[in-house]
Short mmCIF file of C-alpha atoms in Angstrom, two decimals:
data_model
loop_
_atom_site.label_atom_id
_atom_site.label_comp_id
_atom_site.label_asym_id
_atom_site.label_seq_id
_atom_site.Cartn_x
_atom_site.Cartn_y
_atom_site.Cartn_z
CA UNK A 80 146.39 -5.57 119.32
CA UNK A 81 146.09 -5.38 123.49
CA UNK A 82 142.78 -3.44 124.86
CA UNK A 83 145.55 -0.82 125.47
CA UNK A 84 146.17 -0.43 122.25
CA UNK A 85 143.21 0.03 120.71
CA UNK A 86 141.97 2.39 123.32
CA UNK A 87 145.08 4.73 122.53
CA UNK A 88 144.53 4.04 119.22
CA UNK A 89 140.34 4.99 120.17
CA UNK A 90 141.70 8.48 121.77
CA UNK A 91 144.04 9.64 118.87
CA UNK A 92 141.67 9.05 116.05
CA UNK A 93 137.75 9.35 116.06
CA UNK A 94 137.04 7.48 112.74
CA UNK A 95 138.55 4.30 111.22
CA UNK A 96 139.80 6.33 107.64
CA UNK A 97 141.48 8.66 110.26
CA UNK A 98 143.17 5.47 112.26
CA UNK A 99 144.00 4.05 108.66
CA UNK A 100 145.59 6.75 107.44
CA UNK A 101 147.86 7.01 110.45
CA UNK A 102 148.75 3.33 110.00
CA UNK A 103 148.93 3.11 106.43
CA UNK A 104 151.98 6.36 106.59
CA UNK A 105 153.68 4.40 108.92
CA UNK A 106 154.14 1.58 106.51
CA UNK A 107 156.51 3.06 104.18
CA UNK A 108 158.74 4.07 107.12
CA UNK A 109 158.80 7.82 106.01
CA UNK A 110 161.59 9.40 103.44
CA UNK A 111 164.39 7.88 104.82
CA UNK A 112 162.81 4.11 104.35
CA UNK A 113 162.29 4.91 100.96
CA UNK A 114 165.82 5.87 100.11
CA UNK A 115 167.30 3.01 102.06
CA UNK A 116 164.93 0.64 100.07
CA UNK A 117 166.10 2.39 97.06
CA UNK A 118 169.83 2.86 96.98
CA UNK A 119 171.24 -0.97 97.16
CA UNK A 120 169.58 -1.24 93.95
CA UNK A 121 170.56 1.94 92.49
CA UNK A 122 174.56 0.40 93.70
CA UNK A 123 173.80 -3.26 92.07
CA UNK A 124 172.61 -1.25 88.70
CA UNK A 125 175.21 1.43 88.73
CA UNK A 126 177.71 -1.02 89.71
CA UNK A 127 176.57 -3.87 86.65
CA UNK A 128 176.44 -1.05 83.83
CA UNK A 129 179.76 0.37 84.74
CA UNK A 130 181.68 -3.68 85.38
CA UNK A 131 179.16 -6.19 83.80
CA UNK A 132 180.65 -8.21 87.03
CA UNK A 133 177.60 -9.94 88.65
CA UNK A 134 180.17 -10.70 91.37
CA UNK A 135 181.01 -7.37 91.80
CA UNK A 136 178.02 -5.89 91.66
CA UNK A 137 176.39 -8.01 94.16
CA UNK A 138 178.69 -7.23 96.70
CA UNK A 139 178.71 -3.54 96.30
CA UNK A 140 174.72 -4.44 96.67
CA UNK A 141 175.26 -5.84 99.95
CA UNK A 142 177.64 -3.66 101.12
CA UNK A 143 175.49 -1.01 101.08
CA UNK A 144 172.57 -2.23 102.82
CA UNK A 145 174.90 -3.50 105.36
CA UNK A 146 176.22 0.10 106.03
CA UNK A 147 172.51 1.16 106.17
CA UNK A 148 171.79 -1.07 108.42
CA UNK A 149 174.75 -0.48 110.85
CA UNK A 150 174.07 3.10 110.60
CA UNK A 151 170.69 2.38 111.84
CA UNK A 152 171.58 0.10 114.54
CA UNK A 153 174.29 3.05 115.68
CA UNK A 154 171.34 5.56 115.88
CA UNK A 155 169.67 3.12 117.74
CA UNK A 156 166.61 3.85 115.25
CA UNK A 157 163.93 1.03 113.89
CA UNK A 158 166.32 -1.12 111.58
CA UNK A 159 162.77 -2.88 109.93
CA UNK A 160 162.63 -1.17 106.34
CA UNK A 161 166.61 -1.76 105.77
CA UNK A 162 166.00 -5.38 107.32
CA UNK A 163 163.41 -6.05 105.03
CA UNK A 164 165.75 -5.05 102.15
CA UNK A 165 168.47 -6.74 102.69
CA UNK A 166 166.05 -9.86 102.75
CA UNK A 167 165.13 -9.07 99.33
CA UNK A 168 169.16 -8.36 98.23
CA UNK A 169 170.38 -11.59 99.77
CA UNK A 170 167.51 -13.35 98.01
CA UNK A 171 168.01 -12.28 94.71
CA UNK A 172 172.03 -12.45 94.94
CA UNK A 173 171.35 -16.28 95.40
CA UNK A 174 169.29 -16.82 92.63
CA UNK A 175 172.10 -14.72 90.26
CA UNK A 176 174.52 -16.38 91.90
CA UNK A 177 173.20 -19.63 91.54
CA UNK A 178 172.63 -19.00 87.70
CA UNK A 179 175.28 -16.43 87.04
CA UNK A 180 172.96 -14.35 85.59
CA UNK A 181 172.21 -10.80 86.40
CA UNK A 182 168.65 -10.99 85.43
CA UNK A 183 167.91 -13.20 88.20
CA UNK A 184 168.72 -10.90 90.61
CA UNK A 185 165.58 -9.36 90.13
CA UNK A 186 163.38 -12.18 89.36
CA UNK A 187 162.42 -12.65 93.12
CA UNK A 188 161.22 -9.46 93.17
CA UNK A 189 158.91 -10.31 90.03
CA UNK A 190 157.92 -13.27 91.64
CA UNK A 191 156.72 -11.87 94.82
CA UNK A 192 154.78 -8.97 93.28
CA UNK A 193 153.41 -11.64 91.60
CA UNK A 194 152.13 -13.98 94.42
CA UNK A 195 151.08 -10.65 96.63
CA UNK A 196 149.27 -9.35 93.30
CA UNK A 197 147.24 -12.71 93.07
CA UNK A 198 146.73 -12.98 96.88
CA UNK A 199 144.86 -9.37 97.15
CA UNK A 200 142.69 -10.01 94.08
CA UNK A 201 141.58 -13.50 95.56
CA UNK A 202 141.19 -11.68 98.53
CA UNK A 203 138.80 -8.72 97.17
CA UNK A 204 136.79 -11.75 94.63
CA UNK A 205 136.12 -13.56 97.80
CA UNK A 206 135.18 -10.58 100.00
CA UNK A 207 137.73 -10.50 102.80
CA UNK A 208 139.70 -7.76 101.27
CA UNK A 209 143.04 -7.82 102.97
CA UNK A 210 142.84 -3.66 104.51
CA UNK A 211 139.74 -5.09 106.35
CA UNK A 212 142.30 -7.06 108.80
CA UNK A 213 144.44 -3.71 108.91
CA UNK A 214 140.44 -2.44 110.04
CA UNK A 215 140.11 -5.38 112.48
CA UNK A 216 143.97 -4.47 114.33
CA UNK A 217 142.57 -1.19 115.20
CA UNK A 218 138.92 -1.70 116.10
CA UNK A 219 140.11 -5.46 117.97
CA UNK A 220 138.10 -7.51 116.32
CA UNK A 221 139.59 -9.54 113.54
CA UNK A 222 136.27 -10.07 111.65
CA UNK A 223 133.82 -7.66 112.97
CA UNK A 224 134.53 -5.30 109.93
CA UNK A 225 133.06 -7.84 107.85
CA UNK A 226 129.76 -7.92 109.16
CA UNK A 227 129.35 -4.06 107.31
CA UNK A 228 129.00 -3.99 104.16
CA UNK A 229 129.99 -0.66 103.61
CA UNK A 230 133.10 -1.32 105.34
CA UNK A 231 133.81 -4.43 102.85
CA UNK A 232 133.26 -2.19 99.35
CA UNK A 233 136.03 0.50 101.40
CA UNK A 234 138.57 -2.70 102.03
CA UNK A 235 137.90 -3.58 98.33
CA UNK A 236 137.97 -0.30 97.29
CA UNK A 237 141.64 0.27 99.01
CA UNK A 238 142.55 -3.36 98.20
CA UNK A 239 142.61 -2.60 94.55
CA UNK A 240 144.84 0.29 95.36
CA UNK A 241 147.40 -1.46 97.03
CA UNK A 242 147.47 -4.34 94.49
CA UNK A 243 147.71 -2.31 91.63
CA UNK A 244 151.44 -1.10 92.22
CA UNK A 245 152.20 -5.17 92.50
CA UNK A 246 150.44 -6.08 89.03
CA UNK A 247 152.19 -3.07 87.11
CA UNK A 248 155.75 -4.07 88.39
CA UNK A 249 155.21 -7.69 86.78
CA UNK A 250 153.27 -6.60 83.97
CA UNK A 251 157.16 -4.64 83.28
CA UNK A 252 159.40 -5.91 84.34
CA UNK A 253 158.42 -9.68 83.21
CA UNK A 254 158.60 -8.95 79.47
CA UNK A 255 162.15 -6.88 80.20
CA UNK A 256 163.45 -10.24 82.56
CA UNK A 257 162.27 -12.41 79.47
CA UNK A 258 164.35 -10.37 77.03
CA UNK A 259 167.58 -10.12 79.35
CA UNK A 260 166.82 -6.47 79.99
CA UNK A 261 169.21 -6.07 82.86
CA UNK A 262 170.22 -2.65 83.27
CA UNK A 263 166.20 -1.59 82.64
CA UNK A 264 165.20 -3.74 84.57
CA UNK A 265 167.16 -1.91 87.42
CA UNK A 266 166.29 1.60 86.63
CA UNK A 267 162.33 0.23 86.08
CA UNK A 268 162.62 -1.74 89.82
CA UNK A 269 163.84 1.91 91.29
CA UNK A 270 161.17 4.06 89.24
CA UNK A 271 158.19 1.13 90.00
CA UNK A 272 159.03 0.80 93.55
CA UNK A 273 158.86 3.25 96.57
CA UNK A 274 157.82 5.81 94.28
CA UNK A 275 154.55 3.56 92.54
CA UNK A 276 153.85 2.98 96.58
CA UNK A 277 153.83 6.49 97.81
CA UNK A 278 151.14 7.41 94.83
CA UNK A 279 149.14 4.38 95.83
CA UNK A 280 149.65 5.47 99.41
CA UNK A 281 148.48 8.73 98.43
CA UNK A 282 145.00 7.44 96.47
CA UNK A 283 144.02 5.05 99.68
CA UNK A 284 144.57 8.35 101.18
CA UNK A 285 142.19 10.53 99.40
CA UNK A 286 139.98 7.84 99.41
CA UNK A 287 139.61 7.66 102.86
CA UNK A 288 139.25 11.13 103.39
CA UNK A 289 135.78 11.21 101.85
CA UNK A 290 134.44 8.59 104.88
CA UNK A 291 133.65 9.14 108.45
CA UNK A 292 133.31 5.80 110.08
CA UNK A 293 133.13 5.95 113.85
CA UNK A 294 135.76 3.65 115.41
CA UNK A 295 133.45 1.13 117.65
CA UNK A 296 135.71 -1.18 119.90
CA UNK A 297 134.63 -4.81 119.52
CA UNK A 298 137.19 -6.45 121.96
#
């Protein structure tokens, strides 16, 4: 973050929890980043249960977060959040491709949940919670934060939050990829994503509401 940024980021919010909260709403890119996360998945499962064509059903996948994209690109609008889906979609089509089973377009997902799960925890265990770097971007010091100790059991605190969501999607959906759960394992990814993040979202919130740390720059 430039010294201009932090001292806009200085005169829109007096406290970090207020500067965190600002930053941690933008993540989920509003409604509309939530839907467009959503709806390729909502095609692949709607698509398998009505064809049981992995072919098929990939494509329609793709498809649609091709149109979302284009429409974003069209509107000239941030194309990140449908970007960052169709990652994940092209990922998992070549694993399921690769095996020709439909599972294993979802086992990416489990994967990464996975890996992001065990990064945060060794991460809070170690006491460089992952939100204190989020902490460091807006005061411009990478590390400073660390030198409070109050600051490190609020990173840990909202560290916890934000893995949580990752360790209950594998915790579900592992057992249903195990049994060949395929269409649950679609409706589970839709119910356990966006909408698992937005209640996390809205405990870091709440959390942070309770603090009043003064925003000191460090850069």
């Amino acid at each position: 973050m430039s010294a201009a940024d932090v001292t806009a980021t200085h005169a829109a919010h007096d406290t970090v929890e207020a500067a965190l909260r600002a930053q941690l709403s933008k993540a989920l890119g509003g409604m509309r980043g939530i839907i467009e996360a959503a709806v390729p998945t909502i095609a692949f499962t709607a698509m398998w249960v009505g064809t049981s064509e992995l072919k098929l059903s990939l494509i329609v996948s793709i498809a649609t977060a091709v149109v979302l994209l284009l429409v974003r690109l069209v509107q000239r609008s941030t194309p990140q959040f449908v970007i960052n889906s169709l990652i994940g979609i092209a990922i998992g089509a070549f694993f399921a491709t690769r095996s020709g089973d439909a599972k294993d377009y979802f086992l990416p997902g489990i994967l990464y949940n996975a890996v992001y799960a065990g990064a945060m925890l060794l991460s809070i265990v170690t006491r460089w919670p992952v939100l204190g770097f989020l902490i460091g971007s807006v005061t411009g010091d990478p590390t400073a934060w660390h030198k409070d100790p109050g600051l490190v059991r609020l990173c840990s605190k909202l560290t916890w939050l934000l893995m949580l969501p990752c360790l209950v999607r594998v915790l579900v959906q592992l057992p249903l990829y195990m049994f060949d759960q395929v269409v649950t394992l679609g409706l589970t990814k839709i119910a356990l994503g966006w909408p698992l993040q937005v209640a996390a979202l809205a405990a870091m919130v709440w959390v942070l509401a309770r603090g009043r740390t003064p925003i000191q720059s460090t850069g």
